[in-house]
PDB file of C-alpha atoms in Angstrom:
ATOM      1  CA  MET K   1      16.805  -5.449  12.721  1.00 64.00           C
ATOM      2  CA  HIS K   2      17.930  -6.982  16.004  1.00 54.00           C
ATOM      3  CA  ARG K   3      16.690  -5.987  19.469  1.00 49.00           C
ATOM      4  CA  LYS K   4      17.899  -7.416  22.769  1.00 38.00           C
ATOM      5  CA  GLN K   5      15.623  -8.559  25.578  1.00 35.00           C
ATOM      6  CA  TRP K   6      16.489  -5.770  28.035  1.00 34.00           C
ATOM      7  CA  TRP K   7      14.868  -7.317  31.086  1.00 32.00           C
ATOM      8  CA  ALA K   8      12.791 -10.413  31.653  1.00 34.00           C
ATOM      9  CA  THR K   9       9.379  -8.970  32.421  1.00 33.00           C
ATOM     10  CA  ALA K  10       9.213  -5.652  30.566  1.00 38.00           C
ATOM     11  CA  ALA K  11      10.369  -7.096  27.241  1.00 39.00           C
ATOM     12  CA  ALA K  12       8.499 -10.401  27.326  1.00 36.00           C
ATOM     13  CA  ALA K  13       5.465  -9.093  25.485  1.00 35.00           C
ATOM     14  CA  VAL K  14       7.507  -7.740  22.626  1.00 34.00           C
ATOM     15  CA  LEU K  15      10.346 -10.255  22.434  1.00 32.00           C
ATOM     16  CA  ALA K  16       8.876 -12.097  19.467  1.00 32.00           C
ATOM     17  CA  LEU K  17       8.701  -8.831  17.553  1.00 32.00           C
ATOM     18  CA  ALA K  18      12.123  -7.649  18.614  1.00 35.00           C
ATOM     19  CA  VAL K  19      14.448 -10.107  16.854  1.00 35.00           C
ATOM     20  CA  GLY K  20      16.216  -9.020  13.695  1.00 41.00           C
ATOM     21  CA  THR K  21      19.770  -7.980  12.888  1.00 43.00           C
ATOM     22  CA  LEU K  22      22.819  -9.933  13.975  1.00 41.00           C
ATOM     23  CA  VAL K  23      26.191  -8.187  13.750  1.00 44.00           C
ATOM     24  CA  TYR K  24      29.370 -10.204  13.712  1.00 40.00           C
ATOM     25  CA  ARG K  25      32.435  -9.074  15.684  1.00 39.00           C
ATOM     26  CA  SER K  26      35.047  -7.154  13.721  1.00 43.00           C
ATOM     27  CA  VAL K  27      38.812  -7.116  13.496  1.00 43.00           C
ATOM     28  CA  SER K  28      40.100  -3.785  14.863  1.00 45.00           C
ATOM     29  CA  THR K  29      43.301  -1.874  14.254  1.00 44.00           C
ATOM     30  CA  GLY K  30      44.800   0.910  16.319  1.00 44.00           C
ATOM     31  CA  ASP K  31      45.701   0.913  19.993  1.00 43.00           C
ATOM     32  CA  PRO K  32      43.216   2.926  22.099  1.00 42.00           C
ATOM     33  CA  ALA K  33      45.899   3.408  24.761  1.00 40.00           C
ATOM     34  CA  ASP K  34      48.087   5.234  22.231  1.00 45.00           C
ATOM     35  CA  MET K  35      45.182   7.591  21.474  1.00 46.00           C
ATOM     36  CA  SER K  36      44.271   8.446  25.045  1.00 44.00           C
ATOM     37  CA  THR K  37      46.765  11.284  25.640  1.00 63.00           C
ATOM     38  CA  GLY K  38      44.840  14.493  26.221  1.00 85.00           C
ATOM     39  CA  CYS K  39      41.541  12.621  26.088  1.00 94.00           C
ATOM     40  CA  HIS K  40      38.780  14.463  27.967  1.00 92.00           C
ATOM     41  CA  LEU K  41      35.286  13.363  26.999  1.00 93.00           C
ATOM     42  CA  VAL K  42      32.566  15.985  27.172  1.00 94.00           C
ATOM     43  CA  ASN K  43      30.242  15.762  30.164  1.00 91.00           C
ATOM     44  CA  PRO K  44      26.741  15.061  28.750  1.00 87.00           C
ATOM     45  CA  SER K  45      25.217  17.270  31.459  1.00 85.00           C
ATOM     46  CA  SER K  46      26.769  20.291  29.727  1.00 83.00           C
ATOM     47  CA  ALA K  47      24.344  19.954  26.816  1.00 84.00           C
ATOM     48  CA  GLN K  48      21.917  22.853  26.429  1.00 85.00           C
ATOM     49  CA  GLN K  49      18.502  21.221  26.456  1.00 78.00           C
ATOM     50  CA  ALA K  50      15.825  22.148  23.951  1.00 71.00           C
ATOM     51  CA  GLY K  51      12.274  20.935  23.541  1.00 62.00           C
ATOM     52  CA  ARG K  52      12.494  21.203  19.758  1.00 67.00           C
ATOM     53  CA  SER K  53      14.959  20.088  17.135  1.00 74.00           C
ATOM     54  CA  THR K  54      15.265  23.363  15.224  1.00 83.00           C
ATOM     55  CA  GLY K  55      18.244  23.185  12.889  1.00 91.00           C
ATOM     56  CA  LEU K  56      17.828  19.500  12.107  1.00 95.00           C
ATOM     57  CA  ARG K  57      16.209  18.670   8.784  1.00 95.00           C
ATOM     58  CA  VAL K  58      15.003  15.470   7.155  1.00 96.00           C
ATOM     59  CA  VAL K  59      16.590  15.766   3.715  1.00 96.00           C
ATOM     60  CA  ASP K  60      15.320  12.455   2.332  1.00 97.00           C
ATOM     61  CA  ARG K  61      12.921   9.721   3.355  1.00 97.00           C
ATOM     62  CA  GLY K  62      11.263   6.608   2.010  1.00 97.00           C
ATOM     63  CA  PHE K  63       9.470   3.395   2.900  1.00 97.00           C
ATOM     64  CA  THR K  64       8.576   0.034   1.409  1.00 95.00           C
ATOM     65  CA  ARG K  65       6.146  -2.696   2.431  1.00 93.00           C
ATOM     66  CA  VAL K  66       8.207  -5.819   3.025  1.00 92.00           C
ATOM     67  CA  GLY K  67       7.524  -9.434   3.952  1.00 88.00           C
ATOM     68  CA  SER K  68       4.659 -11.633   2.838  1.00 80.00           C
ATOM     69  CA  VAL K  69       4.243 -13.976   5.799  1.00 80.00           C
ATOM     70  CA  ASP K  70       4.928 -11.303   8.434  1.00 83.00           C
ATOM     71  CA  PRO K  71       4.165  -7.965   6.705  1.00 92.00           C
ATOM     72  CA  ARG K  72       6.317  -5.050   7.877  1.00 93.00           C
ATOM     73  CA  VAL K  73       7.173  -1.558   6.784  1.00 95.00           C
ATOM     74  CA  SER K  74      10.836  -0.739   6.180  1.00 96.00           C
ATOM     75  CA  MET K  75      11.472   2.990   6.780  1.00 98.00           C
ATOM     76  CA  GLY K  76      14.491   5.220   6.364  1.00 98.00           C
ATOM     77  CA  VAL K  77      15.407   8.900   6.635  1.00 98.00           C
ATOM     78  CA  ILE K  78      18.535  10.968   6.127  1.00 98.00           C
ATOM     79  CA  LEU K  79      18.825  13.607   8.827  1.00 97.00           C
ATOM     80  CA  ARG K  80      21.139  16.643   8.543  1.00 97.00           C
ATOM     81  CA  ASN K  81      22.370  19.034  11.207  1.00 96.00           C
ATOM     82  CA  GLU K  82      22.284  22.508   9.643  1.00 95.00           C
ATOM     83  CA  THR K  83      23.623  24.334  12.728  1.00 94.00           C
ATOM     84  CA  ASP K  84      27.119  25.139  13.997  1.00 94.00           C
ATOM     85  CA  GLN K  85      26.606  23.034  17.131  1.00 93.00           C
ATOM     86  CA  VAL K  86      26.553  19.308  17.860  1.00 95.00           C
ATOM     87  CA  ALA K  87      23.031  17.869  18.114  1.00 95.00           C
ATOM     88  CA  TYR K  88      22.908  15.612  21.165  1.00 94.00           C
ATOM     89  CA  ARG K  89      20.439  12.790  21.758  1.00 94.00           C
ATOM     90  CA  THR K  90      17.801  13.564  19.193  1.00 95.00           C
ATOM     91  CA  LEU K  91      14.745  11.325  19.470  1.00 94.00           C
ATOM     92  CA  VAL K  92      13.438  10.102  16.117  1.00 96.00           C
ATOM     93  CA  THR K  93       9.982   8.501  16.010  1.00 96.00           C
ATOM     94  CA  PHE K  94       8.717   6.706  12.903  1.00 97.00           C
ATOM     95  CA  ASP K  95       5.136   5.996  11.911  1.00 97.00           C
ATOM     96  CA  ALA K  96       3.416   4.630   8.827  1.00 96.00           C
ATOM     97  CA  LEU K  97       0.039   6.216   8.101  1.00 95.00           C
ATOM     98  CA  ASP K  98      -2.979   5.366   5.973  1.00 93.00           C
ATOM     99  CA  ALA K  99      -4.773   7.889   3.761  1.00 91.00           C
ATOM    100  CA  ALA K 100      -6.750   9.169   6.756  1.00 91.00           C
ATOM    101  CA  GLY K 101      -3.576   9.800   8.792  1.00 93.00           C
ATOM    102  CA  ARG K 102      -4.033   6.798  11.094  1.00 93.00           C
ATOM    103  CA  SER K 103      -1.120   4.605  12.122  1.00 95.00           C
ATOM    104  CA  VAL K 104      -1.026   1.164  10.514  1.00 95.00           C
ATOM    105  CA  ILE K 105       1.733  -0.206  12.783  1.00 96.00           C
ATOM    106  CA  GLU K 106       0.706  -3.124  14.973  1.00 94.00           C
ATOM    107  CA  ASP K 107      -0.137  -2.017  18.524  1.00 92.00           C
ATOM    108  CA  ASP K 108       2.500  -4.094  20.352  1.00 91.00           C
ATOM    109  CA  ASP K 109       5.211  -2.866  17.985  1.00 93.00           C
ATOM    110  CA  ARG K 110       4.488   0.796  18.605  1.00 93.00           C
ATOM    111  CA  LEU K 111       6.867   0.694  21.584  1.00 92.00           C
ATOM    112  CA  LEU K 112       9.666   0.026  19.093  1.00 93.00           C
ATOM    113  CA  ARG K 113       9.252   3.074  16.847  1.00 95.00           C
ATOM    114  CA  THR K 114      11.551   5.588  18.607  1.00 95.00           C
ATOM    115  CA  GLN K 115      15.339   5.616  18.621  1.00 94.00           C
ATOM    116  CA  VAL K 116      17.908   8.087  19.900  1.00 95.00           C
ATOM    117  CA  VAL K 117      20.585   9.507  17.610  1.00 96.00           C
ATOM    118  CA  PRO K 118      23.345  10.388  20.091  1.00 96.00           C
ATOM    119  CA  LEU K 119      25.563  12.831  18.190  1.00 96.00           C
ATOM    120  CA  ILE K 120      25.224  14.708  14.901  1.00 96.00           C
ATOM    121  CA  ALA K 121      28.158  16.978  14.111  1.00 96.00           C
ATOM    122  CA  PRO K 122      27.637  20.391  12.494  1.00 96.00           C
ATOM    123  CA  GLY K 123      26.869  19.924   8.813  1.00 96.00           C
ATOM    124  CA  ALA K 124      26.770  16.129   9.111  1.00 96.00           C
ATOM    125  CA  ALA K 125      24.069  13.891   7.657  1.00 97.00           C
ATOM    126  CA  VAL K 126      23.152  10.598   9.320  1.00 98.00           C
ATOM    127  CA  ALA K 127      21.146   7.548   8.343  1.00 98.00           C
ATOM    128  CA  VAL K 128      18.227   6.627  10.598  1.00 98.00           C
ATOM    129  CA  GLY K 129      16.337   3.437   9.781  1.00 96.00           C
ATOM    130  CA  ASN K 130      13.669   1.286  11.369  1.00 96.00           C
ATOM    131  CA  SER K 131      11.178  -1.440  10.488  1.00 94.00           C
ATOM    132  CA  ASN K 132       7.921  -2.280  12.226  1.00 95.00           C
ATOM    133  CA  VAL K 133       5.224  -4.931  12.051  1.00 94.00           C
ATOM    134  CA  LEU K 134       2.009  -3.858  10.323  1.00 94.00           C
ATOM    135  CA  ARG K 135      -1.503  -4.390  11.642  1.00 91.00           C
ATOM    136  CA  PRO K 136      -3.185  -7.465  10.128  1.00 88.00           C
ATOM    137  CA  GLY K 137      -4.648  -6.513   6.770  1.00 79.00           C
ATOM    138  CA  ALA K 138      -2.969  -3.092   6.745  1.00 75.00           C
ATOM    139  CA  GLU K 139      -0.092  -3.907   4.399  1.00 67.00           C
ATOM    140  CA  GLU K 140      -1.904  -2.312   1.440  1.00 75.00           C
ATOM    141  CA  GLU K 141      -2.982   0.795   3.353  1.00 83.00           C
ATOM    142  CA  ILE K 142       0.294   2.689   3.799  1.00 92.00           C
ATOM    143  CA  ALA K 143      -0.036   6.145   2.270  1.00 93.00           C
ATOM    144  CA  SER K 144       2.798   8.088   3.923  1.00 95.00           C
ATOM    145  CA  LEU K 145       5.720   8.027   6.334  1.00 97.00           C
ATOM    146  CA  SER K 146       5.694  10.237   9.436  1.00 97.00           C
ATOM    147  CA  VAL K 147       8.969  11.214  11.137  1.00 96.00           C
ATOM    148  CA  THR K 148       8.966  13.234  14.379  1.00 95.00           C
ATOM    149  CA  LEU K 149      12.107  14.833  15.843  1.00 94.00           C
ATOM    150  CA  ARG K 150      12.243  15.985  19.455  1.00 89.00           C
ATOM    151  CA  SER K 151      14.268  16.538  22.625  1.00 78.00           C
ATOM    152  CA  THR K 152      17.523  17.598  21.022  1.00 84.00           C
ATOM    153  CA  GLY K 153      20.277  18.951  23.274  1.00 90.00           C
ATOM    154  CA  TRP K 154      23.168  21.005  21.922  1.00 94.00           C
ATOM    155  CA  LEU K 155      26.911  20.846  22.573  1.00 94.00           C
ATOM    156  CA  SER K 156      29.715  23.116  21.411  1.00 94.00           C
ATOM    157  CA  PRO K 157      31.733  21.629  18.535  1.00 95.00           C
ATOM    158  CA  GLY K 158      34.660  19.447  19.475  1.00 94.00           C
ATOM    159  CA  ASP K 159      36.985  16.790  18.120  1.00 96.00           C
ATOM    160  CA  GLY K 160      38.161  13.296  18.899  1.00 96.00           C
ATOM    161  CA  ALA K 161      39.864  14.416  22.107  1.00 96.00           C
ATOM    162  CA  SER K 162      36.460  15.386  23.536  1.00 96.00           C
ATOM    163  CA  GLY K 163      34.461  12.433  22.181  1.00 96.00           C
ATOM    164  CA  LEU K 164      32.917  14.567  19.450  1.00 97.00           C
ATOM    165  CA  GLY K 165      35.028  13.278  16.579  1.00 96.00           C
ATOM    166  CA  ARG K 166      33.603  11.738  13.430  1.00 94.00           C
ATOM    167  CA  VAL K 167      32.599   8.072  13.384  1.00 96.00           C
ATOM    168  CA  THR K 168      32.122   6.962   9.796  1.00 95.00           C
ATOM    169  CA  ALA K 169      31.033   3.696   8.225  1.00 96.00           C
ATOM    170  CA  THR K 170      31.966   2.571   4.708  1.00 96.00           C
ATOM    171  CA  VAL K 171      29.995  -0.155   2.961  1.00 96.00           C
ATOM    172  CA  GLY K 172      32.001  -2.925   1.323  1.00 94.00           C
ATOM    173  CA  LYS K 173      31.142  -2.909  -2.373  1.00 94.00           C
ATOM    174  CA  GLY K 174      29.873  -6.221  -3.677  1.00 93.00           C
ATOM    175  CA  GLN K 175      29.843  -7.755  -0.208  1.00 92.00           C
ATOM    176  CA  GLY K 176      26.133  -7.452   0.615  1.00 92.00           C
ATOM    177  CA  GLU K 177      23.482 -10.061  -0.060  1.00 90.00           C
ATOM    178  CA  ARG K 178      19.678 -10.179  -0.126  1.00 94.00           C
ATOM    179  CA  SER K 179      17.576 -13.329  -0.323  1.00 90.00           C
ATOM    180  CA  GLY K 180      14.186 -13.516  -2.002  1.00 87.00           C
ATOM    181  CA  ASP K 181      12.306 -12.961   1.266  1.00 87.00           C
ATOM    182  CA  GLY K 182      14.148  -9.746   2.196  1.00 89.00           C
ATOM    183  CA  ARG K 183      16.666 -11.235   4.607  1.00 90.00           C
ATOM    184  CA  GLY K 184      20.376 -10.700   4.071  1.00 90.00           C
ATOM    185  CA  PHE K 185      23.394  -8.757   5.213  1.00 90.00           C
ATOM    186  CA  VAL K 186      25.450  -5.623   4.638  1.00 93.00           C
ATOM    187  CA  SER K 187      29.215  -5.539   5.238  1.00 93.00           C
ATOM    188  CA  PHE K 188      31.031  -2.371   6.286  1.00 94.00           C
ATOM    189  CA  SER K 189      34.045  -0.933   8.087  1.00 95.00           C
ATOM    190  CA  ILE K 190      34.110   1.731  10.825  1.00 95.00           C
ATOM    191  CA  ASP K 191      36.558   4.581  11.427  1.00 96.00           C
ATOM    192  CA  SER K 192      36.396   6.481  14.728  1.00 96.00           C
ATOM    193  CA  GLU K 193      38.352   9.674  15.415  1.00 96.00           C
ATOM    194  CA  ASN K 194      37.519   9.544  19.121  1.00 97.00           C
ATOM    195  CA  CYS K 195      40.276   9.100  21.677  1.00 96.00           C
ATOM    196  CA  ALA K 196      38.375   6.619  23.851  1.00 95.00           C
ATOM    197  CA  GLU K 197      35.714   3.964  23.504  1.00 93.00           C
ATOM    198  CA  MET K 198      32.215   5.423  23.394  1.00 94.00           C
ATOM    199  CA  ALA K 199      28.931   3.836  24.464  1.00 92.00           C
ATOM    200  CA  SER K 200      27.191   2.097  21.579  1.00 92.00           C
ATOM    201  CA  ARG K 201      23.529   2.710  20.810  1.00 92.00           C
ATOM    202  CA  GLY K 202      23.465   0.575  17.712  1.00 90.00           C
ATOM    203  CA  VAL K 203      23.809   0.889  13.956  1.00 92.00           C
ATOM    204  CA  SER K 204      21.225   2.409  11.613  1.00 95.00           C
ATOM    205  CA  LEU K 205      20.937   1.428   7.968  1.00 96.00           C
ATOM    206  CA  VAL K 206      19.099   3.267   5.194  1.00 98.00           C
ATOM    207  CA  PHE K 207      18.467   1.347   1.979  1.00 98.00           C
ATOM    208  CA  ARG K 208      18.520   3.039  -1.439  1.00 98.00           C
ATOM    209  CA  ASP K 209      17.651   1.800  -4.911  1.00 97.00           C
ATOM    210  CA  GLY K 210      19.739   2.077  -8.065  1.00 96.00           C
ATOM    211  CA  ASP K 211      18.637   5.699  -8.532  1.00 97.00           C
ATOM    212  CA  ASP K 212      19.752   6.636  -4.982  1.00 96.00           C
ATOM    213  CA  ARG K 213      16.168   6.983  -3.740  1.00 97.00           C
ATOM    214  CA  VAL K 214      15.604   6.077  -0.084  1.00 98.00           C
ATOM    215  CA  ILE K 215      13.296   3.056   0.062  1.00 98.00           C
ATOM    216  CA  GLY K 216      13.602   1.778   3.647  1.00 97.00           C
ATOM    217  CA  GLY K 217      15.802   1.133   6.632  1.00 97.00           C
ATOM    218  CA  SER K 218      16.592  -0.937   9.701  1.00 95.00           C
ATOM    219  CA  LEU K 219      18.215  -0.580  13.139  1.00 92.00           C
ATOM    220  CA  ASP K 220      20.608  -2.964  14.874  1.00 86.00           C
ATOM    221  CA  ASN K 221      20.865  -2.152  18.576  1.00 80.00           C
ATOM    222  CA  SER K 222      23.342  -4.852  19.580  1.00 74.00           C
ATOM    223  CA  PRO K 223      26.524  -4.328  17.558  1.00 65.00           C
ATOM    224  CA  PRO K 224      29.902  -5.860  18.461  1.00 62.00           C
ATOM    225  CA  LEU K 225      31.605  -4.585  21.580  1.00 65.00           C
ATOM    226  CA  ASP K 226      34.237  -2.602  19.669  1.00 78.00           C
ATOM    227  CA  ALA K 227      31.894  -0.765  17.275  1.00 88.00           C
ATOM    228  CA  CYS K 228      32.542   2.546  19.087  1.00 93.00           C
ATOM    229  CA  ALA K 229      36.182   1.967  19.985  1.00 94.00           C
ATOM    230  CA  PRO K 230      38.909   4.260  18.600  1.00 96.00           C
ATOM    231  CA  GLY K 231      40.542   3.486  15.287  1.00 95.00           C
ATOM    232  CA  ARG K 232      39.486   1.396  12.318  1.00 95.00           C
ATOM    233  CA  HIS K 233      37.324  -1.720  12.525  1.00 92.00           C
ATOM    234  CA  GLU K 234      37.142  -3.998   9.518  1.00 91.00           C
ATOM    235  CA  GLY K 235      34.728  -6.807   8.804  1.00 89.00           C
ATOM    236  CA  GLN K 236      31.526  -5.474  10.333  1.00 89.00           C
ATOM    237  CA  ARG K 237      28.517  -7.413   9.070  1.00 84.00           C
ATOM    238  CA  ALA K 238      24.893  -6.539   9.773  1.00 83.00           C
ATOM    239  CA  ALA K 239      22.583  -9.439   8.981  1.00 78.00           C
ATOM    240  CA  MET K 240      18.865  -8.799   8.689  1.00 84.00           C
ATOM    241  CA  THR K 241      17.095 -11.948   9.884  1.00 79.00           C
ATOM    242  CA  GLN K 242      13.671 -10.432   9.263  1.00 85.00           C
ATOM    243  CA  SER K 243      12.361  -9.184   5.920  1.00 86.00           C
ATOM    244  CA  ASP K 244      13.758  -5.664   6.348  1.00 92.00           C
ATOM    245  CA  ILE K 245      15.524  -5.248   2.988  1.00 95.00           C
ATOM    246  CA  PRO K 246      13.252  -4.017   0.153  1.00 96.00           C
ATOM    247  CA  ALA K 247      13.427  -5.923  -3.107  1.00 94.00           C
ATOM    248  CA  GLY K 248      14.661  -2.830  -4.938  1.00 95.00           C
ATOM    249  CA  ALA K 249      17.592  -2.151  -2.592  1.00 97.00           C
ATOM    250  CA  ASP K 250      21.058  -1.726  -4.094  1.00 97.00           C
ATOM    251  CA  LEU K 251      23.093  -2.852  -1.087  1.00 97.00           C
ATOM    252  CA  ASP K 252      26.244  -1.116  -2.329  1.00 97.00           C
ATOM    253  CA  ARG K 253      24.360   2.185  -1.885  1.00 97.00           C
ATOM    254  CA  THR K 254      23.286   1.479   1.710  1.00 97.00           C
ATOM    255  CA  LEU K 255      23.973   4.310   4.148  1.00 97.00           C
ATOM    256  CA  VAL K 256      25.250   3.165   7.546  1.00 96.00           C
ATOM    257  CA  THR K 257      25.501   5.300  10.700  1.00 96.00           C
ATOM    258  CA  VAL K 258      27.093   4.003  13.898  1.00 94.00           C
ATOM    259  CA  HIS K 259      25.400   5.516  16.975  1.00 94.00           C
ATOM    260  CA  CYS K 260      28.115   6.301  19.566  1.00 95.00           C
ATOM    261  CA  ASP K 261      27.213   8.137  22.776  1.00 95.00           C
ATOM    262  CA  LEU K 262      29.176   9.754  25.603  1.00 93.00           C
ATOM    263  CA  ASP K 263      27.432   7.433  28.034  1.00 89.00           C
ATOM    264  CA  ARG K 264      24.417   5.151  27.998  1.00 78.00           C
ATOM    265  CA  SER K 265      21.411   4.752  30.245  1.00 72.00           C
ATOM    266  CA  ARG K 266      19.172   1.701  30.219  1.00 69.00           C
ATOM    267  CA  PRO K 267      16.488   2.069  27.535  1.00 66.00           C
ATOM    268  CA  GLU K 268      12.861   1.982  28.573  1.00 71.00           C
ATOM    269  CA  LEU K 269      10.106   0.092  26.773  1.00 77.00           C
ATOM    270  CA  SER K 270       7.552   2.874  27.132  1.00 83.00           C
ATOM    271  CA  PRO K 271       5.707   5.120  24.657  1.00 82.00           C
ATOM    272  CA  GLY K 272       7.992   7.749  23.196  1.00 84.00           C
ATOM    273  CA  ALA K 273      11.165   6.375  24.816  1.00 89.00           C
ATOM    274  CA  PRO K 274      14.003   5.108  22.609  1.00 92.00           C
ATOM    275  CA  TYR K 275      14.547   1.360  22.553  1.00 90.00           C
ATOM    276  CA  ASN K 276      18.232   1.591  21.574  1.00 89.00           C
TER     277      ASN K 276
END
């Protein structure tokens, strides 16, 4: 997991907790200029706002305690859009709870629990992952994973000419690596159907074991500049520099979702606001 220092004063208190995934720049193919004919991106203001996320369902989830020196919880969910519309800017908030339903995430890290998933096409499933620091002494107290969905807007279905095309990531088999302390990397390629470069809100990873069970996840919110550009992008590499990868992870089974938005506002480090 890798988080930028968004501004000098607001992020200072959490900077030490916010370092994690480094993503190396890719080699891209395809000329965006050749794809721009008839390109008319949807205006985000046209989204029908909703206070709930009815029609979105968490179809799988899992977590693992990771790290011995700096205990964390690695969390992942697979989220599916079961409607005939595009889900726009869904807020996903993670929490790890003890048996009494109390959060065991360290207080300063609670600002880093929410991320925005910009676009989920009808019928599509996306990976949403995060990891957070645990309260001192709480690493043995995790009983369950809480996932809250809210503030989804809805757009009519579209295609690449409107900025609502599919953006898919494919993991490179045999190209991932995990060290004994849970650090490592996952390699993948990206294919974007969109006619123009979108605004990046990062890359989510969900880790699975050899039986395809979800066992954790992570978020990189500073991918290479071309992660949401049109065409194919080879050689993407997300490197977890904190202990985000569970010991039981089969990296070839990692699910990767690239978060591409129609535009991007500056994230706020405040309760309930996304940090990506």
